[in-house]
């Protein structure tokens, strides 16, 4: 954009791609357009790069776009002195080299015209059609976004929504930023640093998620040089010193080539140098660099099956480093990336990392969504749409963008959206976990069972009580690893809600926004009243409880319900304490808490003594009509089952509970200690009269040696 200036002698050239001679382009551009029967010289290089990927492309529209852009920007100059037209030309060449289709290149040539010239969107639409107009409008809106710390969250939200609706908008923006970063040399150092930080924090993660590695890696190096100049120079010196005729990767590459040729596998073996940031990361991880750490071998084949054939030959003829093997073909990464990763030991113990992929996979790995062409082009064989639709369904959109569109709609608060987005962008690695029905879930590294529950069930995950990970019972806070099989367990009580502690374990925006949204809709359940926090004990969902006087209907969507309890003040709100969950015919006593509500406990509850010690006056409470009559919703009770650990113990206990016609509201399973396991269940019974029978049924489960009502000790002092 116009905020950046050109520097033809900018350093950091890594790639062998042709670089535009901006001064030559400037002289050509100043001569203006040429006759209608030939392509302007200024975009001949764009046409050449475009035809390399799309031999049959019609270049007429590119010529018209250049003519409009050149005439509109005529007289405008960049800070370096070059005609401004050199900037859209450079951006378009970057995209052409990545394989962008003609519509994207046309919009790229025009991407600054609406913002910086007298050209209107209506003119663009009239001359180039709806698609080009849509892209130009999207990029124009992006240019008005301040990506810094003071950015308006709602503006950034709209930007990403526009990106999700058409990923080509962000493709143009990333190419625009790359050219500006390449030509940042004449800016003041403080402005260079500001632009570099924004690029690092927002645009590089977006490039990663769009799979555009070619742009992402160069942006990383440019940012590295600006923000860490000393480390950059050290890394560049190391790379220069390692360049020479005795490259150990050359030897291993020759051996791999001969091995695959002898096996009859047609493959191209290349040495892929690491970029500066990658070398720097390897150095920080390993300390002393090996000769093979400056690059990786890339093996390109024709078909998916050939990838596994290559892998088999390499693991047969070389010593493999098993810990380095990853299969991103069977389980592609969230940004469409597919490849087999492995490492083998070559002559004299040299270890080389190897990437194995098809030519198609390699194109997508380098260019990401740019390589997918126009994902909105209608299939000629498909019936035409009878009615226009505002929904731009993109079957090739990366999973991250699809998820973004889902959870941004749930985040009614822009600040929540912004915070969760930044957290999500900070995640640089994704894991794949498997569902028990054979499906997969893509989650960020560090995700927990809470994230898996919301990813699989959406808002139904509010009722989660635990999970099974690889067949074993686990708490919702359990952190998942790549390849785990996870089965979230939901309570039968569909009115239940999440625990506030889940936010400590949620890593995905979908989970955090859903949990935060639930508590926004249920403000009375976000935090317990401070005056009720007189004791602690096991809480719902496997997390610590915050107060003894949390009422039994807590976390219920329907709010407080009739308790069947009568106190002296008929207008007081009555709540059953969650610490002891009284049920008829328990003897009761109550205490007034903040707001005038009365929380009712069993008389033997430790919290009663604690409240009396601090001078709280008890309130007389009894079951309605003195007969223990309850509400239509039944009653809740918390039971503790102590048992010896054995397989299927949890399944047998839950079966006994279900047989007694009780619903599990929440459950906690403490870690085994000396082969003993403690289970805490909060249950809803249709009638308190069934409680003794339920407790007998649980005691009859093999391995269970005691079942009792919960008695949580109150803290002293």
XYZ file of C-alpha atoms in Angstrom:
717
model
C 0.000 0.000 0.000
C 0.922 3.623 -0.144
C 2.198 3.426 3.435
C 5.297 1.567 2.279
C 8.119 2.661 0.005
C 10.296 0.910 -2.512
C 13.929 -0.021 -2.054
C 15.272 -1.793 -5.165
C 18.379 -2.857 -3.306
C 16.496 -4.456 -0.422
C 18.378 -7.405 1.085
C 17.083 -10.835 2.090
C 16.849 -12.395 -1.364
C 16.468 -16.104 -0.845
C 14.456 -17.430 -3.691
C 15.396 -17.981 -7.295
C 12.103 -16.496 -8.495
C 12.617 -13.568 -10.868
C 12.478 -10.188 -9.173
C 10.867 -7.267 -10.918
C 13.242 -4.503 -11.948
C 11.163 -1.657 -10.538
C 13.184 1.062 -12.232
C 12.746 -0.582 -15.632
C 9.040 -1.050 -14.942
C 8.801 2.573 -13.927
C 10.234 3.711 -17.251
C 7.909 1.368 -19.147
C 4.888 2.474 -17.143
C 5.606 6.140 -17.778
C 5.288 5.496 -21.501
C 1.674 4.522 -20.884
C -0.425 1.824 -22.524
C 0.146 0.570 -26.023
C -2.121 -0.242 -28.907
C -5.009 -2.640 -28.475
C -3.435 -5.432 -30.518
C -0.573 -6.291 -28.163
C 0.134 -6.752 -24.477
C 1.838 -3.860 -22.664
C 5.514 -4.574 -21.997
C 5.027 -3.750 -18.322
C 2.938 -6.881 -17.703
C 4.711 -9.254 -20.055
C 6.464 -10.880 -17.094
C 3.078 -11.335 -15.372
C 1.666 -12.927 -18.497
C 4.655 -15.276 -18.752
C 4.323 -16.411 -15.132
C 0.560 -16.806 -15.507
C 0.815 -18.878 -18.683
C 3.290 -21.209 -16.928
C 0.432 -22.326 -14.649
C -2.530 -21.653 -16.958
C -1.433 -22.166 -20.586
C -4.893 -21.439 -21.991
C -5.581 -18.296 -19.966
C -7.173 -15.355 -21.778
C -4.894 -12.376 -21.182
C -7.282 -9.790 -22.643
C -8.804 -8.955 -19.271
C -5.324 -8.513 -17.762
C -4.466 -6.025 -20.469
C -7.635 -4.028 -19.797
C -7.005 -4.104 -16.036
C -3.459 -2.846 -16.508
C -4.605 -0.031 -18.769
C -7.166 1.118 -16.183
C -4.720 0.789 -13.269
C -1.899 2.604 -15.093
C -4.093 5.463 -16.218
C -5.696 5.786 -12.760
C -2.403 5.779 -10.836
C -0.591 7.964 -13.390
C 1.192 10.759 -11.575
C 1.195 8.944 -8.235
C 4.620 7.992 -6.896
C 5.854 5.732 -4.152
C 8.144 7.123 -1.465
C 11.140 5.666 -3.269
C 10.375 7.670 -6.417
C 9.029 4.845 -8.610
C 5.650 5.261 -10.324
C 2.950 3.801 -8.098
C 1.853 1.343 -10.791
C 4.972 -0.702 -9.983
C 3.346 -1.790 -6.724
C 0.191 -3.488 -8.125
C 2.387 -4.980 -10.855
C 4.729 -6.490 -8.269
C 1.824 -7.842 -6.195
C 0.266 -9.376 -9.298
C 3.549 -11.041 -10.270
C 3.830 -12.638 -6.803
C 0.374 -14.131 -7.215
C 1.017 -15.177 -10.811
C 4.128 -17.087 -9.735
C 2.036 -18.900 -7.119
C -0.453 -19.977 -9.781
C -3.372 -17.637 -9.072
C -6.149 -17.711 -11.635
C -6.961 -14.817 -13.962
C -9.728 -13.279 -11.851
C -7.418 -12.953 -8.849
C -4.682 -11.356 -10.966
C -7.161 -8.903 -12.462
C -8.337 -7.855 -9.013
C -4.726 -7.613 -7.856
C -3.880 -5.128 -10.595
C -6.873 -3.032 -9.541
C -6.641 -3.561 -5.778
C -5.624 0.060 -4.999
C -7.650 1.871 -7.626
C -10.868 2.295 -5.644
C -9.050 3.469 -2.517
C -6.383 5.702 -4.067
C -7.895 6.956 -7.344
C -11.152 8.257 -8.774
C -12.204 4.803 -9.998
C -15.437 3.566 -8.381
C -16.630 0.058 -7.603
C -19.453 0.525 -10.079
C -16.905 1.148 -12.834
C -14.950 -1.944 -11.846
C -18.130 -4.017 -11.836
C -19.236 -2.668 -15.207
C -15.894 -3.337 -16.914
C -14.746 -6.541 -15.165
C -17.791 -8.228 -13.643
C -19.094 -9.154 -10.202
C -16.214 -11.427 -9.134
C -13.465 -8.870 -9.718
C -15.603 -6.173 -8.097
C -16.175 -8.382 -5.043
C -12.439 -9.000 -4.610
C -11.445 -5.357 -5.113
C -14.086 -4.260 -2.614
C -12.847 -6.832 -0.098
C -9.219 -5.743 -0.400
C -10.238 -2.077 -0.197
C -11.969 -2.769 3.109
C -8.877 -4.549 4.395
C -6.703 -1.536 3.638
C -8.729 0.508 6.098
C -7.943 -1.874 8.956
C -5.338 -0.913 11.533
C -3.852 -4.248 12.558
C -2.019 -2.860 15.550
C -2.845 -3.019 19.245
C -5.351 -0.188 18.828
C -7.242 -1.991 16.087
C -10.998 -1.955 16.352
C -11.955 -5.572 17.125
C -15.174 -5.272 15.172
C -13.299 -3.998 12.099
C -10.864 -6.877 12.294
C -13.762 -9.237 12.702
C -15.361 -7.948 9.509
C -12.023 -8.347 7.740
C -11.766 -11.994 8.648
C -15.364 -12.657 7.779
C -14.680 -11.191 4.337
C -11.635 -13.450 4.097
C -13.714 -16.457 5.009
C -16.269 -15.616 2.354
C -13.592 -15.472 -0.331
C -10.059 -16.518 0.548
C -8.717 -14.769 -2.559
C -9.218 -11.455 -0.747
C -6.626 -12.394 1.853
C -4.356 -13.889 -0.825
C -4.123 -10.477 -2.462
C -3.590 -8.816 0.900
C -0.733 -11.186 1.794
C 1.004 -10.591 -1.548
C 0.500 -6.860 -1.016
C 2.141 -7.083 2.412
C 5.030 -9.187 1.080
C 5.911 -6.600 -1.534
C 5.658 -3.825 1.026
C 7.926 -5.750 3.386
C 10.431 -6.299 0.564
C 10.502 -2.563 -0.059
C 10.502 -1.317 3.515
C 14.099 -0.091 3.540
C 13.477 3.668 3.265
C 11.042 3.776 6.176
C 12.067 5.099 9.578
C 13.300 2.275 11.857
C 10.426 2.706 14.303
C 7.866 2.422 11.511
C 9.644 -0.610 10.079
C 9.439 -2.246 13.517
C 5.743 -1.425 13.885
C 4.842 -2.864 10.491
C 7.033 -5.908 11.125
C 5.341 -6.635 14.467
C 1.887 -6.456 12.923
C 3.033 -8.755 10.136
C 4.425 -11.203 12.690
C 1.395 -11.205 14.978
C -1.445 -11.262 12.470
C -0.557 -11.731 8.821
C 2.074 -14.482 9.121
C -0.289 -16.679 11.193
C -3.021 -16.041 8.632
C -0.656 -17.031 5.817
C 0.087 -20.241 7.732
C -3.603 -21.000 8.080
C -4.221 -20.316 4.411
C -1.369 -22.696 3.593
C 0.579 -20.122 1.549
C 4.016 -21.282 2.713
C 5.880 -19.445 -0.035
C 4.597 -16.123 1.290
C 4.738 -17.098 4.938
C 8.387 -18.152 4.968
C 9.608 -15.036 3.158
C 7.544 -12.795 5.419
C 9.093 -14.556 8.425
C 12.611 -13.868 7.168
C 11.852 -10.217 6.428
C 10.361 -9.721 9.884
C 13.295 -11.594 11.444
C 15.777 -9.232 9.783
C 13.965 -6.137 11.083
C 13.110 -7.193 14.619
C 16.201 -9.307 15.359
C 18.993 -7.934 13.146
C 21.892 -9.416 15.152
C 20.454 -12.939 15.231
C 19.572 -12.607 11.564
C 23.160 -11.711 10.654
C 24.485 -14.638 12.717
C 22.111 -17.011 10.939
C 23.012 -15.638 7.524
C 26.706 -16.109 8.313
C 26.075 -19.715 9.349
C 24.193 -20.424 6.128
C 26.934 -18.809 4.039
C 29.615 -20.839 5.816
C 27.689 -24.079 5.244
C 27.418 -23.466 1.503
C 30.096 -25.393 -0.286
C 30.952 -28.410 -2.443
C 30.918 -30.866 0.480
C 27.222 -30.719 1.248
C 26.254 -33.961 3.071
C 22.704 -33.592 1.770
C 24.026 -33.960 -1.790
C 25.453 -37.376 -0.926
C 22.247 -38.566 0.721
C 20.159 -37.168 -2.162
C 22.255 -39.168 -4.665
C 21.816 -42.317 -2.592
C 18.060 -41.785 -2.375
C 17.836 -41.180 -6.132
C 19.667 -44.430 -6.919
C 17.600 -46.362 -4.374
C 14.303 -45.217 -5.877
C 15.529 -45.767 -9.434
C 16.556 -49.346 -8.582
C 13.107 -49.903 -7.056
C 11.426 -48.708 -10.258
C 9.825 -45.660 -8.634
C 9.718 -42.554 -10.778
C 10.570 -39.661 -8.456
C 12.302 -36.298 -8.423
C 14.695 -35.782 -5.496
C 15.505 -32.179 -4.608
C 17.371 -30.414 -1.841
C 15.120 -27.860 -0.228
C 17.149 -25.223 1.705
C 15.719 -24.041 4.984
C 14.850 -20.360 5.243
C 16.563 -18.172 7.823
C 13.931 -18.468 10.552
C 13.828 -22.247 10.175
C 17.612 -22.511 10.588
C 17.426 -20.215 13.603
C 14.778 -22.418 15.215
C 16.766 -25.577 14.613
C 19.814 -23.931 16.125
C 17.916 -22.928 19.246
C 16.500 -26.433 19.551
C 19.710 -28.419 18.971
C 22.461 -25.993 19.833
C 25.245 -27.068 17.466
C 24.050 -27.328 13.876
C 24.833 -30.364 11.734
C 25.650 -30.150 8.066
C 22.261 -31.608 7.176
C 20.350 -29.063 9.277
C 20.484 -26.396 6.581
C 18.040 -28.152 4.305
C 15.726 -31.088 3.763
C 15.246 -33.577 0.966
C 12.078 -33.226 -1.075
C 10.858 -36.259 -3.010
C 8.145 -35.546 -5.599
C 6.101 -38.352 -7.152
C 3.033 -38.715 -9.312
C 0.421 -40.490 -7.187
C -0.515 -40.794 -3.516
C 0.381 -44.498 -3.519
C 3.874 -43.633 -4.759
C 4.432 -41.581 -1.589
C 4.045 -44.676 0.556
C 6.149 -46.724 -1.867
C 8.973 -44.186 -1.464
C 8.554 -44.291 2.310
C 8.814 -48.079 2.307
C 12.020 -48.048 0.253
C 13.639 -45.386 2.407
C 12.802 -47.204 5.637
C 14.071 -50.473 4.132
C 17.335 -49.233 2.640
C 18.196 -46.595 5.256
C 17.963 -46.507 9.016
C 14.818 -44.482 9.802
C 14.412 -42.109 12.735
C 10.970 -43.322 13.787
C 10.227 -40.367 16.060
C 10.391 -38.043 13.028
C 7.692 -39.864 11.040
C 4.427 -37.990 10.444
C 1.664 -38.819 7.983
C -0.061 -35.638 6.816
C -1.525 -37.413 3.782
C -3.887 -39.653 5.733
C -4.599 -36.778 8.149
C -4.019 -33.453 6.325
C -3.151 -30.387 8.385
C -5.759 -27.714 8.980
C -4.360 -25.579 6.121
C -4.716 -28.252 3.395
C -1.059 -29.308 3.755
C -0.332 -32.917 2.790
C 3.013 -34.692 2.924
C 4.871 -37.584 4.505
C 7.634 -36.528 6.897
C 10.438 -38.840 7.903
C 14.167 -38.800 8.619
C 16.853 -41.298 7.635
C 20.458 -41.872 8.622
C 22.904 -41.491 5.734
C 26.620 -42.155 5.387
C 28.776 -41.426 8.429
C 25.677 -41.044 10.603
C 24.326 -37.912 8.920
C 20.592 -37.545 9.559
C 18.478 -36.026 6.793
C 14.851 -34.992 7.049
C 12.785 -36.082 4.051
C 9.479 -34.713 2.729
C 7.533 -36.983 0.364
C 4.593 -35.636 -1.613
C 2.990 -35.575 -5.046
C 3.469 -32.661 -7.425
C -0.101 -31.591 -6.689
C 0.545 -31.696 -2.937
C 3.703 -29.666 -3.439
C 1.820 -26.981 -5.341
C -0.770 -26.719 -2.572
C 1.959 -26.786 0.107
C 3.662 -23.799 -1.500
C 0.670 -21.764 -2.613
C -2.119 -23.016 -0.328
C -5.506 -21.619 -1.250
C -3.955 -19.635 -4.101
C -3.286 -22.911 -5.920
C -6.940 -23.935 -5.754
C -8.036 -21.608 -8.521
C -11.485 -20.063 -8.338
C -13.339 -22.135 -5.730
C -16.597 -20.383 -6.593
C -16.641 -21.121 -10.318
C -19.777 -23.060 -11.131
C -19.397 -26.553 -12.516
C -20.530 -26.443 -16.168
C -22.323 -29.747 -15.622
C -24.240 -28.406 -12.628
C -27.706 -26.891 -13.111
C -27.694 -23.084 -13.072
C -28.889 -21.322 -9.943
C -32.382 -19.950 -10.300
C -31.987 -17.451 -7.478
C -28.921 -15.486 -6.438
C -27.480 -16.373 -3.047
C -25.391 -14.240 -0.708
C -23.767 -17.375 0.701
C -20.477 -18.146 -1.030
C -19.967 -21.809 -0.195
C -16.354 -22.832 -0.671
C -15.781 -26.616 -0.598
C -12.010 -26.118 -0.588
C -11.857 -23.631 2.259
C -9.409 -24.748 4.963
C -10.973 -26.114 8.121
C -9.675 -23.203 10.175
C -11.585 -20.674 8.091
C -14.718 -22.788 8.189
C -14.498 -22.930 11.968
C -13.827 -19.188 12.072
C -17.079 -18.458 10.259
C -18.929 -20.642 12.749
C -17.544 -19.210 15.965
C -17.472 -15.570 14.874
C -21.250 -15.767 14.585
C -21.433 -16.970 18.188
C -19.168 -14.206 19.524
C -21.606 -11.359 19.956
C -18.963 -9.367 21.854
C -16.229 -8.010 19.517
C -13.670 -7.982 22.326
C -14.293 -11.667 22.976
C -13.860 -12.352 19.273
C -10.603 -10.385 19.176
C -9.135 -12.052 22.263
C -9.967 -15.556 21.137
C -8.730 -14.848 17.621
C -5.351 -13.658 18.883
C -5.083 -16.728 21.090
C -5.943 -18.935 18.144
C -3.427 -17.248 15.856
C -0.750 -17.777 18.497
C -1.222 -21.542 18.125
C 1.352 -22.670 15.577
C 0.615 -26.399 15.672
C -2.512 -28.499 15.302
C -3.245 -32.030 16.418
C -5.720 -34.542 15.040
C -7.796 -36.631 17.430
C -10.187 -39.395 16.476
C -13.822 -39.778 17.430
C -15.273 -43.143 18.320
C -17.482 -43.036 15.215
C -14.394 -42.899 12.984
C -14.413 -39.147 12.356
C -11.588 -36.770 13.203
C -11.304 -33.443 15.001
C -8.630 -30.851 14.232
C -7.609 -29.056 17.425
C -4.737 -26.764 18.413
C -1.856 -28.289 20.336
C -2.632 -28.174 24.040
C -6.369 -28.660 23.520
C -8.295 -30.518 26.213
C -11.338 -32.743 26.362
C -13.380 -29.551 26.831
C -12.323 -28.435 23.347
C -13.089 -31.856 21.884
C -16.551 -31.852 23.441
C -17.483 -28.471 21.930
C -15.874 -29.336 18.589
C -18.000 -32.471 18.354
C -21.268 -31.496 20.028
C -21.446 -27.691 19.933
C -23.721 -26.260 22.632
C -24.726 -29.753 23.744
C -21.253 -29.933 25.307
C -22.560 -27.708 28.112
C -23.771 -30.970 29.704
C -20.399 -32.765 29.499
C -19.371 -34.634 32.655
C -16.130 -36.263 31.523
C -14.558 -38.148 28.651
C -12.902 -41.351 27.618
C -9.448 -40.925 26.105
C -8.096 -44.022 24.360
C -10.780 -46.026 26.145
C -9.941 -44.819 29.643
C -11.977 -42.474 31.791
C -10.521 -38.961 31.900
C -11.456 -35.568 33.293
C -12.470 -32.760 30.977
C -9.238 -30.935 31.780
C -7.148 -33.750 30.260
C -4.821 -32.423 27.549
C -5.058 -34.389 24.312
C -2.174 -35.632 22.199
C -1.960 -36.116 18.462
C -3.678 -39.381 17.507
C -5.733 -39.809 20.694
C -9.227 -41.259 20.491
C -11.644 -39.150 22.530
C -15.267 -39.743 23.513
C -16.887 -36.882 25.449
C -19.486 -38.075 27.973
C -22.685 -36.032 28.299
C -25.117 -35.981 31.211
C -28.742 -36.953 30.719
C -29.754 -33.646 32.280
C -29.935 -31.435 29.201
C -30.606 -28.359 31.367
C -27.117 -28.442 32.874
C -24.511 -25.811 32.122
C -20.720 -25.600 32.071
C -18.341 -24.937 34.931
C -16.452 -21.607 34.999
C -13.264 -23.623 35.457
C -13.647 -24.986 31.936
C -12.331 -21.660 30.640
C -8.974 -22.554 32.213
C -8.777 -25.649 30.010
C -10.392 -24.439 26.772
C -7.963 -23.607 23.968
C -10.277 -23.274 20.977
C -12.292 -20.129 20.226
C -15.416 -22.255 19.720
C -15.228 -23.651 23.252
C -14.307 -20.363 24.944
C -17.001 -18.390 23.136
C -19.658 -21.024 23.844
C -18.790 -21.161 27.558
C -18.559 -17.379 27.873
C -21.843 -16.995 26.009
C -23.594 -19.438 28.328
C -22.543 -17.482 31.396
C -23.536 -14.220 29.708
C -27.022 -15.699 29.339
C -26.927 -16.968 32.946
C -25.248 -14.151 34.923
C -26.380 -15.542 38.284
C -24.300 -18.653 37.704
C -20.967 -17.107 36.764
C -19.663 -16.603 40.299
C -20.954 -17.791 43.654
C -21.929 -15.176 46.194
C -18.805 -14.414 48.300
C -20.828 -14.779 51.479
C -21.762 -18.318 50.532
C -18.179 -19.463 50.021
C -17.876 -21.046 53.432
C -16.633 -24.478 52.448
C -15.033 -26.316 49.600
C -15.543 -29.703 48.121
C -15.858 -31.634 44.901
C -17.862 -29.710 42.355
C -19.558 -30.515 39.114
C -17.824 -31.640 35.945
C -14.752 -32.927 37.752
C -13.705 -29.448 38.923
C -13.385 -27.935 42.438
C -16.542 -26.355 43.821
C -16.375 -22.696 44.738
C -18.790 -22.688 47.678
C -20.729 -24.966 49.979
C -23.881 -22.977 49.593
C -24.117 -23.296 45.847
C -27.703 -24.264 45.344
C -28.560 -27.674 43.964
C -30.214 -26.304 40.809
C -26.972 -24.451 39.968
C -25.893 -24.428 36.307
C -29.468 -25.067 35.218
C -30.758 -23.284 32.149
C -34.177 -22.942 33.710
C -32.917 -21.065 36.800
C -34.092 -21.659 40.383
C -36.928 -24.111 40.762
C -39.310 -24.855 43.668
C -37.450 -26.591 46.463
C -40.354 -27.963 48.498
C -38.850 -26.215 51.557
C -40.648 -23.717 53.802
C -38.854 -21.031 55.865
C -40.111 -18.343 58.242
C -40.124 -15.651 55.538
C -42.612 -16.767 52.850
C -41.210 -14.194 50.364
C -37.587 -15.330 50.629
C -35.945 -17.192 47.779
C -34.957 -20.646 49.016
C -32.002 -22.611 47.647
C -30.788 -26.089 48.505
C -27.083 -26.165 49.376
C -24.926 -27.977 46.855
C -22.445 -29.103 49.518
C -24.846 -31.534 51.207
C -27.828 -31.663 48.770
C -30.582 -32.212 51.337
C -33.526 -34.412 50.403
C -36.564 -35.490 52.401
C -36.697 -36.540 55.174
C -33.353 -34.847 56.114
C -33.552 -32.397 59.020
C -32.887 -28.880 57.773
C -31.506 -25.544 58.838
C -30.962 -22.412 56.775
C -28.923 -19.220 56.652
C -29.634 -15.869 55.021
C -27.040 -14.904 52.407
C -26.461 -11.760 50.397
C -29.537 -10.642 48.514
C -31.923 -12.022 51.149
C -31.977 -15.584 49.806
C -31.989 -18.492 52.251
C -29.649 -21.397 51.612
C -30.818 -24.628 53.244
C -28.439 -27.327 54.555
C -28.758 -30.682 56.242
C -28.308 -30.139 59.976
C -25.248 -32.403 60.132
C -23.526 -30.557 57.262
C -20.117 -29.197 58.396
C -21.021 -25.853 56.826
C -23.739 -25.357 59.483
C -21.190 -25.373 62.303
C -18.890 -23.113 60.306
C -21.672 -20.581 59.752
C -22.620 -20.574 63.425
C -18.986 -20.073 64.457
C -18.849 -16.813 62.517
C -22.068 -15.614 64.146
C -24.641 -16.372 61.473
C -28.142 -16.848 62.896
C -29.879 -20.017 61.667
C -33.258 -19.855 59.952
C -35.890 -22.463 60.730
C -36.573 -24.556 57.653
C -38.707 -27.650 57.067
C -40.024 -29.684 54.238
C -43.304 -28.383 52.872
C -46.389 -29.608 54.761
C -44.026 -31.366 57.146
C -44.295 -34.504 55.011
C -41.275 -34.094 52.796
C -43.354 -33.355 49.708
C -41.148 -32.305 46.798
C -41.447 -30.360 43.596
C -42.464 -31.928 40.328
C -38.837 -31.767 39.198
C -37.752 -34.314 41.820
C -34.729 -33.833 44.039
C -30.962 -33.713 43.788
C -28.518 -35.555 45.961
C -24.741 -35.940 45.989
C -23.369 -39.422 46.699
C -19.811 -40.581 47.218
C -18.906 -44.116 46.145
C -15.599 -45.552 47.358
C -14.291 -48.639 45.628
C -11.318 -50.664 44.525
C -10.161 -49.934 40.988
C -11.070 -52.448 38.308
C -12.053 -52.472 34.612
C -15.637 -51.415 33.777
C -16.206 -50.060 37.283
C -17.571 -46.732 36.022
C -19.808 -48.452 33.472
C -21.295 -50.752 36.142
C -21.880 -47.861 38.545
C -23.605 -45.717 35.940
C -25.731 -48.713 34.928
C -26.821 -49.173 38.555
C -27.700 -45.481 38.761
C -29.696 -45.621 35.527
C -31.544 -48.752 36.671
C -32.668 -46.839 39.767
C -34.219 -44.219 37.460
C -31.745 -41.529 38.555
C -30.172 -38.997 36.177
C -26.510 -38.029 36.479
C -26.166 -34.249 36.720
C -22.400 -34.268 37.234
C -19.652 -36.699 38.181
C -16.130 -36.553 39.545
C -13.611 -39.392 39.564
C -10.532 -38.718 41.645
C -7.172 -40.207 40.592
C -6.672 -43.723 42.045
C -4.711 -43.942 45.280
C -3.389 -47.327 46.403
C -5.828 -49.039 44.014
C -8.757 -47.197 45.583
C -11.045 -44.912 43.615
C -13.442 -42.252 44.891
C -16.447 -41.313 42.728
C -18.677 -38.320 43.486
C -22.051 -38.121 41.716
C -24.674 -35.406 41.790
C -27.916 -37.131 40.840
C -31.512 -36.172 40.212
C -34.112 -38.585 41.554
C -37.812 -38.476 40.728
C -38.611 -39.144 44.393
C -36.460 -38.949 47.525
C -38.040 -42.187 48.689
C -35.905 -43.986 46.120
C -32.622 -42.805 47.666
C -32.050 -45.772 50.018
C -32.657 -48.238 47.209
C -30.267 -46.343 44.931
C -27.526 -46.412 47.549
C -28.042 -50.157 48.068
C -27.836 -50.764 44.327
C -24.551 -48.848 44.112
C -23.117 -50.762 47.084
C -23.972 -54.025 45.314
C -21.649 -53.163 42.426
C -18.568 -55.381 42.592
C -15.603 -53.537 44.074
C -17.677 -50.812 45.787
C -17.213 -50.960 49.554
C -19.059 -47.793 50.647
C -21.657 -45.330 49.376
C -22.520 -42.275 51.474
C -24.087 -38.842 51.270
C -21.566 -36.105 50.508
C -20.141 -34.375 53.571
C -17.713 -31.650 52.483
C -15.641 -30.261 55.386
C -15.815 -26.547 55.969
C -12.600 -24.537 56.316
C -11.571 -23.334 59.731
C -11.045 -19.693 60.572
